[in-house]
Coordinates of C-alpha atoms and ligand atoms in Angstrom, one line a residue:
M1390 CA -16.2 -8.5 27.6
T1391 CA -14.9 -6.2 24.9
H1392 CA -11.3 -5.1 24.6
V1393 CA -9.4 -2.5 22.7
I1394 CA -7.6 -4.6 20.0
R1395 CA -3.9 -4.2 20.2
N1396 CA -2.3 -5.3 16.9
F1397 CA 1.2 -6.6 17.3
A1398 CA 1.5 -7.7 13.6
A1399 CA 4.8 -7.3 11.8
G1400 CA 3.4 -5.7 8.7
P1401 CA 0.9 -4.7 7.5
S1402 CA 0.6 -3.5 11.0
I1403 CA -0.9 -1.0 13.4
L1404 CA -1.5 2.6 12.1
P1405 CA -2.4 5.6 14.3
R1406 CA -6.1 5.7 14.9
E1407 CA -6.2 9.3 13.7
V1408 CA -4.6 8.3 10.4
V1409 CA -7.1 5.5 9.9
E1410 CA -10.0 7.8 10.6
Q1411 CA -8.8 10.5 8.3
A1412 CA -8.1 7.9 5.6
A1413 CA -11.6 6.5 6.0
H1414 CA -13.0 10.1 5.6
D1415 CA -10.8 10.7 2.5
A1416 CA -11.7 7.3 1.1
V1417 CA -15.2 8.6 0.8
E1418 CA -14.7 12.2 -0.1
L1419 CA -11.8 14.6 0.1
D1420 CA -13.0 17.9 1.6
D1421 CA -12.1 20.3 -1.3
V1422 CA -12.4 17.9 -4.2
H1423 CA -15.6 16.1 -3.4
L1424 CA -14.2 12.9 -4.8
S1425 CA -12.7 9.8 -3.1
V1426 CA -8.9 9.9 -3.0
M1427 CA -9.1 6.5 -4.9
E1428 CA -11.0 8.2 -7.7
I1429 CA -8.8 11.1 -8.3
S1430 CA -6.5 11.5 -11.4
H1431 CA -2.8 11.4 -10.6
R1432 CA -2.5 14.2 -13.2
S1433 CA -5.0 16.4 -11.3
P1434 CA -3.9 19.7 -9.6
F1435 CA -5.0 18.1 -6.3
W1436 CA -2.6 15.3 -6.7
A1437 CA 0.3 17.4 -8.0
N1438 CA 0.0 19.4 -4.8
R1439 CA -0.4 16.4 -2.6
M1440 CA 2.7 14.7 -4.0
K1441 CA 4.7 17.9 -3.3
E1442 CA 3.3 18.0 0.3
V1443 CA 4.2 14.4 1.0
E1444 CA 7.7 14.9 -0.4
A1445 CA 8.2 18.1 1.6
N1446 CA 7.1 16.3 4.8
T1447 CA 9.3 13.3 4.1
R1448 CA 12.3 15.7 3.6
A1449 CA 11.5 17.7 6.7
L1450 CA 11.1 14.6 9.0
M1451 CA 14.2 12.8 7.7
K1452 CA 16.3 15.9 7.2
I1453 CA 16.9 15.1 3.5
S1454 CA 19.0 17.6 1.6
D1455 CA 18.5 18.5 -2.1
D1456 CA 21.4 16.2 -3.0
Y1457 CA 18.9 13.4 -2.7
A1458 CA 15.9 12.4 -4.7
V1459 CA 12.9 11.1 -2.9
L1460 CA 10.8 8.5 -4.7
Y1461 CA 7.6 6.6 -4.0
L1462 CA 7.7 3.3 -5.9
Q1463 CA 5.8 0.0 -6.2
G1464 CA 6.8 -3.6 -5.8
G1465 CA 7.5 -3.5 -2.1
A1466 CA 11.0 -3.5 -0.5
T1467 CA 11.5 -6.7 -2.5
A1468 CA 11.6 -4.8 -5.7
Q1469 CA 14.4 -2.8 -4.2
F1470 CA 16.4 -6.0 -3.7
S1471 CA 16.7 -5.9 -7.5
M1472 CA 16.6 -2.2 -8.2
V1473 CA 19.6 -1.4 -6.0
P1474 CA 22.0 -3.7 -7.9
M1475 CA 20.4 -2.8 -11.2
N1476 CA 21.0 0.9 -10.7
L1477 CA 24.1 1.1 -8.5
A1478 CA 26.4 -1.7 -9.9
A1479 CA 27.3 -2.8 -13.4
V1480 CA 27.0 -6.5 -14.3
G1481 CA 30.1 -8.2 -12.9
E1482 CA 30.8 -5.3 -10.5
R1483 CA 31.3 -6.1 -6.8
C1484 CA 28.8 -5.2 -4.1
D1485 CA 29.1 -6.0 -0.4
Y1486 CA 26.3 -7.4 1.8
I1487 CA 26.0 -7.5 5.5
L1488 CA 23.8 -10.5 6.4
T1489 CA 21.5 -10.3 9.4
G1490 CA 18.8 -12.6 8.4
G1491 CA 16.4 -13.6 5.6
W1492 CA 15.8 -10.2 4.2
S1493 CA 19.4 -9.3 3.6
Q1494 CA 20.0 -12.9 2.3
K1495 CA 17.2 -12.3 -0.2
A1496 CA 18.6 -8.9 -1.2
A1497 CA 22.1 -10.5 -1.8
A1498 CA 20.5 -13.4 -3.7
E1499 CA 18.8 -10.9 -6.1
A1500 CA 22.1 -9.1 -6.8
E1501 CA 23.8 -12.4 -7.5
K1502 CA 20.9 -13.4 -9.8
L1503 CA 21.5 -10.2 -11.8
G1504 CA 25.1 -11.1 -12.4
R1505 CA 26.7 -8.7 -9.9
E1506 CA 29.6 -10.0 -7.8
V1507 CA 28.3 -10.4 -4.3
H1508 CA 30.7 -10.3 -1.5
I1509 CA 29.4 -11.3 1.9
A1510 CA 31.2 -8.8 4.2
S1511 CA 29.8 -10.3 7.4
S1512 CA 27.1 -12.7 8.5
G1513 CA 25.3 -13.6 11.7
E1514 CA 24.1 -16.9 10.2
E1515 CA 26.4 -19.1 12.4
G1516 CA 24.6 -17.9 15.5
G1517 CA 21.2 -18.3 13.9
F1518 CA 21.1 -14.5 13.2
T1519 CA 20.3 -13.8 16.9
A1520 CA 23.2 -11.3 17.0
L1521 CA 24.4 -8.7 14.6
P1522 CA 27.9 -9.1 13.1
Q1523 CA 30.2 -6.7 14.8
T1524 CA 33.0 -6.4 12.2
H1525 CA 32.8 -6.5 8.4
D1526 CA 35.3 -7.7 5.9
L1527 CA 34.6 -4.9 3.3
S1528 CA 36.0 -5.0 -0.2
D1529 CA 38.4 -2.2 -1.1
E1530 CA 36.5 -1.6 -4.2
T1531 CA 32.8 -2.1 -4.1
A1532 CA 29.8 -0.4 -5.7
Y1533 CA 28.0 -0.3 -2.3
V1534 CA 27.6 -1.9 1.1
H1535 CA 24.0 -3.1 1.8
Y1536 CA 22.7 -3.6 5.3
T1537 CA 19.2 -4.2 6.8
A1538 CA 18.7 -1.7 9.7
N1539 CA 16.2 -3.8 11.5
N1540 CA 15.7 -7.5 11.0
T1541 CA 11.9 -7.9 11.4
V1542 CA 11.9 -11.7 11.7
R1543 CA 14.8 -12.2 14.3
G1544 CA 14.2 -8.9 16.2
T1545 CA 17.6 -7.5 15.8
E1546 CA 18.5 -3.8 15.0
F1547 CA 21.6 -1.8 14.4
S1548 CA 22.0 0.9 17.1
E1549 CA 25.0 2.4 15.2
L1550 CA 25.5 2.6 11.5
P1551 CA 28.0 0.0 10.1
E1552 CA 31.3 1.7 9.7
V1553 CA 32.1 1.6 5.9
G1554 CA 34.6 4.5 5.4
D1555 CA 33.9 6.3 2.1
R1556 CA 32.1 3.3 0.5
I1557 CA 28.4 3.9 -0.5
L1558 CA 26.1 2.7 2.2
V1559 CA 22.7 1.3 1.2
C1560 CA 20.1 0.7 3.9
D1561 CA 16.9 -1.4 4.0
A1562 CA 15.0 0.5 6.7
S1563 CA 11.7 -1.1 6.0
S1564 CA 11.0 -2.0 9.6
N1565 CA 12.5 0.9 11.6
I1566 CA 12.1 3.9 9.3
L1567 CA 11.2 7.1 11.3
S1568 CA 11.2 5.1 14.5
R1569 CA 14.5 7.0 15.3
P1570 CA 16.5 9.7 13.6
L1571 CA 18.6 8.2 10.7
D1572 CA 21.6 10.1 9.3
V1573 CA 20.6 10.3 5.6
A1574 CA 23.9 12.1 4.7
K1575 CA 25.8 8.9 5.7
H1576 CA 23.9 6.9 3.1
G1577 CA 23.9 6.6 -0.7
L1578 CA 20.4 5.1 -0.7
I1579 CA 17.8 4.2 1.9
Y1580 CA 14.6 2.3 1.1
A1581 CA 11.6 1.2 3.1
G1582 CA 8.4 -0.6 2.4
A1583 CA 5.6 1.5 3.9
Q1584 CA 3.6 -1.1 5.7
K1585 CA 5.2 -0.8 9.2
N1586 CA 5.9 2.7 10.2
L1587 CA 4.8 4.7 7.1
G1588 CA 1.3 3.6 6.2
P1589 CA -0.4 0.9 4.2
A1590 CA 1.3 -1.6 1.9
G1591 CA 1.7 -0.7 -1.8
V1592 CA 4.3 2.0 -1.7
T1593 CA 8.1 2.0 -1.0
L1594 CA 10.0 5.1 0.0
V1595 CA 13.4 5.4 -1.7
V1596 CA 15.8 8.2 -0.9
V1597 CA 18.8 8.2 -3.2
R1598 CA 21.8 10.5 -3.7
R1599 CA 21.3 12.2 -7.0
D1600 CA 24.9 11.8 -8.2
L1601 CA 24.5 8.0 -8.0
L1602 CA 21.7 8.1 -10.6
E1603 CA 24.2 9.1 -13.2
R1604 CA 26.2 5.9 -13.0
A1605 CA 23.7 3.4 -14.4
T1606 CA 24.1 4.1 -18.1
W1607 CA 23.4 0.4 -18.9
A1608 CA 20.0 -0.9 -19.9
K1609 CA 17.4 -1.8 -17.3
P1610 CA 13.6 -2.1 -17.3
T1611 CA 12.0 1.3 -17.5
I1612 CA 10.0 0.8 -14.3
F1613 CA 13.2 -0.1 -12.4
D1614 CA 15.1 3.1 -13.4
Y1615 CA 15.6 5.4 -10.5
K1616 CA 16.9 8.2 -12.7
L1617 CA 13.7 8.1 -14.8
M1618 CA 11.5 7.9 -11.8
A1619 CA 13.3 10.9 -10.2
A1620 CA 12.9 12.9 -13.4
K1621 CA 9.2 12.1 -13.5
S1622 CA 8.6 12.7 -9.7
S1623 CA 7.7 9.0 -9.2
M1624 CA 4.9 9.5 -11.8
Y1625 CA 6.3 8.0 -15.0
N1626 CA 3.2 5.7 -14.7
T1627 CA 0.2 5.7 -12.4
P1628 CA 1.5 5.9 -8.8
P1629 CA -0.2 4.1 -5.9
V1630 CA -2.3 7.2 -5.1
W1631 CA -4.1 5.7 -2.1
S1632 CA -1.0 4.3 -0.4
I1633 CA 1.0 7.6 -0.9
H1634 CA -1.9 9.6 0.4
V1635 CA -2.1 7.6 3.6
L1636 CA 1.7 7.6 3.9
G1637 CA 1.3 11.4 3.8
L1638 CA -1.2 11.3 6.6
T1639 CA 1.1 9.1 8.7
L1640 CA 4.0 11.6 8.2
E1641 CA 1.7 14.4 9.3
W1642 CA 0.9 12.3 12.4
I1643 CA 4.6 11.8 13.1
A1644 CA 5.2 15.6 12.8
R1645 CA 2.3 16.3 15.2
Q1646 CA 3.9 14.0 17.7
G1647 CA 7.1 16.1 17.6
G1648 CA 9.1 14.2 15.0
P1649 CA 11.5 11.2 15.1
E1650 CA 13.2 12.3 18.3
V1651 CA 10.0 12.3 20.3
I1652 CA 8.9 9.0 18.6
E1653 CA 12.3 7.5 19.5
A1654 CA 12.0 8.4 23.1
R1655 CA 8.6 6.6 23.3
N1656 CA 10.0 3.6 21.4
I1657 CA 12.9 3.3 23.8
K1658 CA 10.5 3.3 26.7
K1659 CA 8.1 0.7 25.2
A1660 CA 10.9 -1.7 24.2
A1661 CA 12.7 -1.4 27.6
M1662 CA 9.4 -2.2 29.4
L1663 CA 8.8 -5.3 27.3
Y1664 CA 12.4 -6.6 27.5
E1665 CA 12.4 -6.1 31.2
A1666 CA 9.3 -8.2 31.6
I1667 CA 10.9 -10.9 29.4
D1668 CA 14.2 -10.8 31.3
Q1669 CA 12.4 -11.0 34.7
S1670 CA 10.2 -13.9 33.7
A1671 CA 10.8 -17.5 34.6
I1672 CA 9.0 -18.9 31.6
F1673 CA 9.8 -16.4 28.7
R1674 CA 13.2 -15.7 27.2
G1675 CA 14.2 -13.2 24.6
T1676 CA 15.9 -14.6 21.5
A1677 CA 18.0 -11.7 20.3
A1678 CA 21.4 -11.2 21.9
E1679 CA 21.9 -8.3 24.3
G1680 CA 23.2 -5.3 22.2
S1681 CA 21.4 -6.5 19.1
R1682 CA 17.9 -6.2 20.3
S1683 CA 15.3 -4.5 18.2
R1684 CA 13.0 -1.7 19.5
M1685 CA 10.5 -2.6 16.8
N1686 CA 10.1 -6.4 16.9
V1687 CA 10.5 -8.0 20.2
C1688 CA 11.0 -11.8 19.8
F1689 CA 10.6 -14.2 22.7
R1690 CA 10.0 -17.9 23.4
A1691 CA 8.3 -19.9 26.1
S1692 CA 9.5 -23.3 27.4
S1693 CA 7.5 -25.4 24.9
D1694 CA 5.6 -25.1 21.6
E1695 CA 2.4 -26.0 23.4
L1696 CA 2.9 -23.2 25.9
E1697 CA 3.6 -20.7 23.1
A1698 CA 0.5 -21.7 21.2
K1699 CA -1.5 -21.3 24.4
F1700 CA 0.0 -17.9 25.1
V1701 CA -0.8 -16.6 21.6
A1702 CA -4.4 -17.9 21.7
E1703 CA -5.2 -16.6 25.2
A1704 CA -3.6 -13.2 24.4
A1705 CA -5.8 -13.0 21.3
E1706 CA -8.9 -13.6 23.5
V1707 CA -8.1 -10.5 25.5
G1708 CA -7.5 -8.4 22.4
L1709 CA -3.7 -8.7 22.2
V1710 CA -3.5 -10.1 18.6
T1711 CA -1.0 -11.3 16.1
L1712 CA 1.7 -12.2 18.6
K1713 CA 2.8 -15.4 16.8
G1714 CA 6.5 -15.3 15.6
H1715 CA 7.4 -15.5 11.9
R1716 CA 6.7 -18.9 10.5
S1717 CA 10.4 -19.5 9.8
V1718 CA 11.4 -19.1 13.5
G1719 CA 8.4 -19.8 15.7
G1720 CA 7.9 -18.4 19.2
M1721 CA 6.4 -15.0 19.8
R1722 CA 7.0 -11.6 18.2
A1723 CA 5.5 -8.4 19.5
S1724 CA 5.9 -5.7 16.9
I1725 CA 5.7 -2.4 18.7
Y1726 CA 6.0 0.1 15.8
N1727 CA 5.5 3.9 16.2
A1728 CA 1.7 3.7 16.3
M1729 CA 1.6 1.2 19.3
P1730 CA 0.8 3.3 22.3
L1731 CA 2.6 2.7 25.7
E1732 CA -0.7 1.4 27.0
G1733 CA -0.7 -1.5 24.5
V1734 CA 2.7 -2.6 25.8
E1735 CA 1.6 -2.2 29.4
E1736 CA -1.4 -4.5 28.7
L1737 CA 0.9 -7.1 27.0
V1738 CA 3.3 -7.0 30.0
A1739 CA 0.3 -7.4 32.5
F1740 CA -1.0 -10.3 30.4
M1741 CA 2.5 -12.0 30.4
K1742 CA 2.7 -11.7 34.2
D1743 CA -0.8 -13.1 34.6
F1744 CA -0.1 -15.9 32.2
E1745 CA 3.1 -16.8 34.1
V1746 CA 1.2 -17.0 37.4
R1747 CA -1.2 -19.4 35.8
N1748 CA 1.3 -21.5 33.9
G1749 CA 4.6 -21.1 35.8
Ligands
LIG1066 N1 13.0 -5.9 4.2 C1 12.5 -6.0 5.5 C2 13.4 -5.6 6.6 C3 11.2 -6.5 5.8 O1 10.8 -6.6 7.0 C4 10.4 -6.9 4.7 C5 9.0 -7.5 4.9 N2 8.1 -6.5 5.2 C6 10.9 -6.8 3.4 C7 12.2 -6.3 3.2 C8 10.1 -7.2 2.2 O2 9.2 -6.2 2.0 P1 7.9 -6.3 1.0 O3 7.0 -7.3 1.5 O4 7.4 -4.9 1.0 O5 8.5 -6.6 -0.4

């Protein structure tokens, strides 16, 4: 028996079928240029125009004003863990971090390594990062406050922005970018690795308020300089042409769906359906606290490691793949990013019910 494969991977992860098909076409030959998108010069007229198009679509979907630069950089979100402190805080200057799991811990560690004075404003570590911290002990004077909008590993997500007054808010939006509207104007900087909701791995979107680019007069590696990258439209050196092109196709798909508001409504429905199935089950339980639950990464456990392994293996046999939780926490994780259709979640819920009948 053959099944449609439903890919619940956390990233790289599911992309819309239409995007993959267009990318496959363009990988062979772009219609007007008669070259593969992977062969084309980043200094060609085609690419100059494509970069403009991708940026215009990013700005339109995220409602980004001209006060912000939009960059497409390499090195993953992990490079941003270093670039943010390197560009926004001087050595010895204080910066605040809200800790919601491994990703924000890694971001804070990088700032510390670079000699910035890291202040942990709040942390969910005591509760095993299953709940988001509700209050934050923010520094009076701080270069910025960094938070991770969605914790991909623990399956927690801020539903409201952290309240930081007039401090500069920096967001790692890698795992929920464009899954819901995000108020860019409330942020100094937003970054997101592409490989969840934006396209393939290899490019990271950075949206940064232009006035902040003037602060970093100190030396930093050329490739880690936001101001330079902004001045060169992300093309100081060779950009990841393929990844940016497919990111562009994904943005066009989001626009065709009706934009982040329509996508959000779908995501609410998908997540509610899955959490309801978990809450009603006698053998599964959700791991994220009520009120902190992610719409993107739904983490749950069964009563034993053996039962979890059996669930993951049997689900894969019917085409529901990559449901194993992150290696650091175990259990199961269903990543239901923008491109996961409602039918994929319905199939997972039906399989969970069937599995429970057989193993309850
Ligand atoms: N931040 C978050 C929230 C993540 O989920 C990840 C992993 N994809 C990262 C940062 C690190 O991203 P990358 O692998 O692109 O460096």
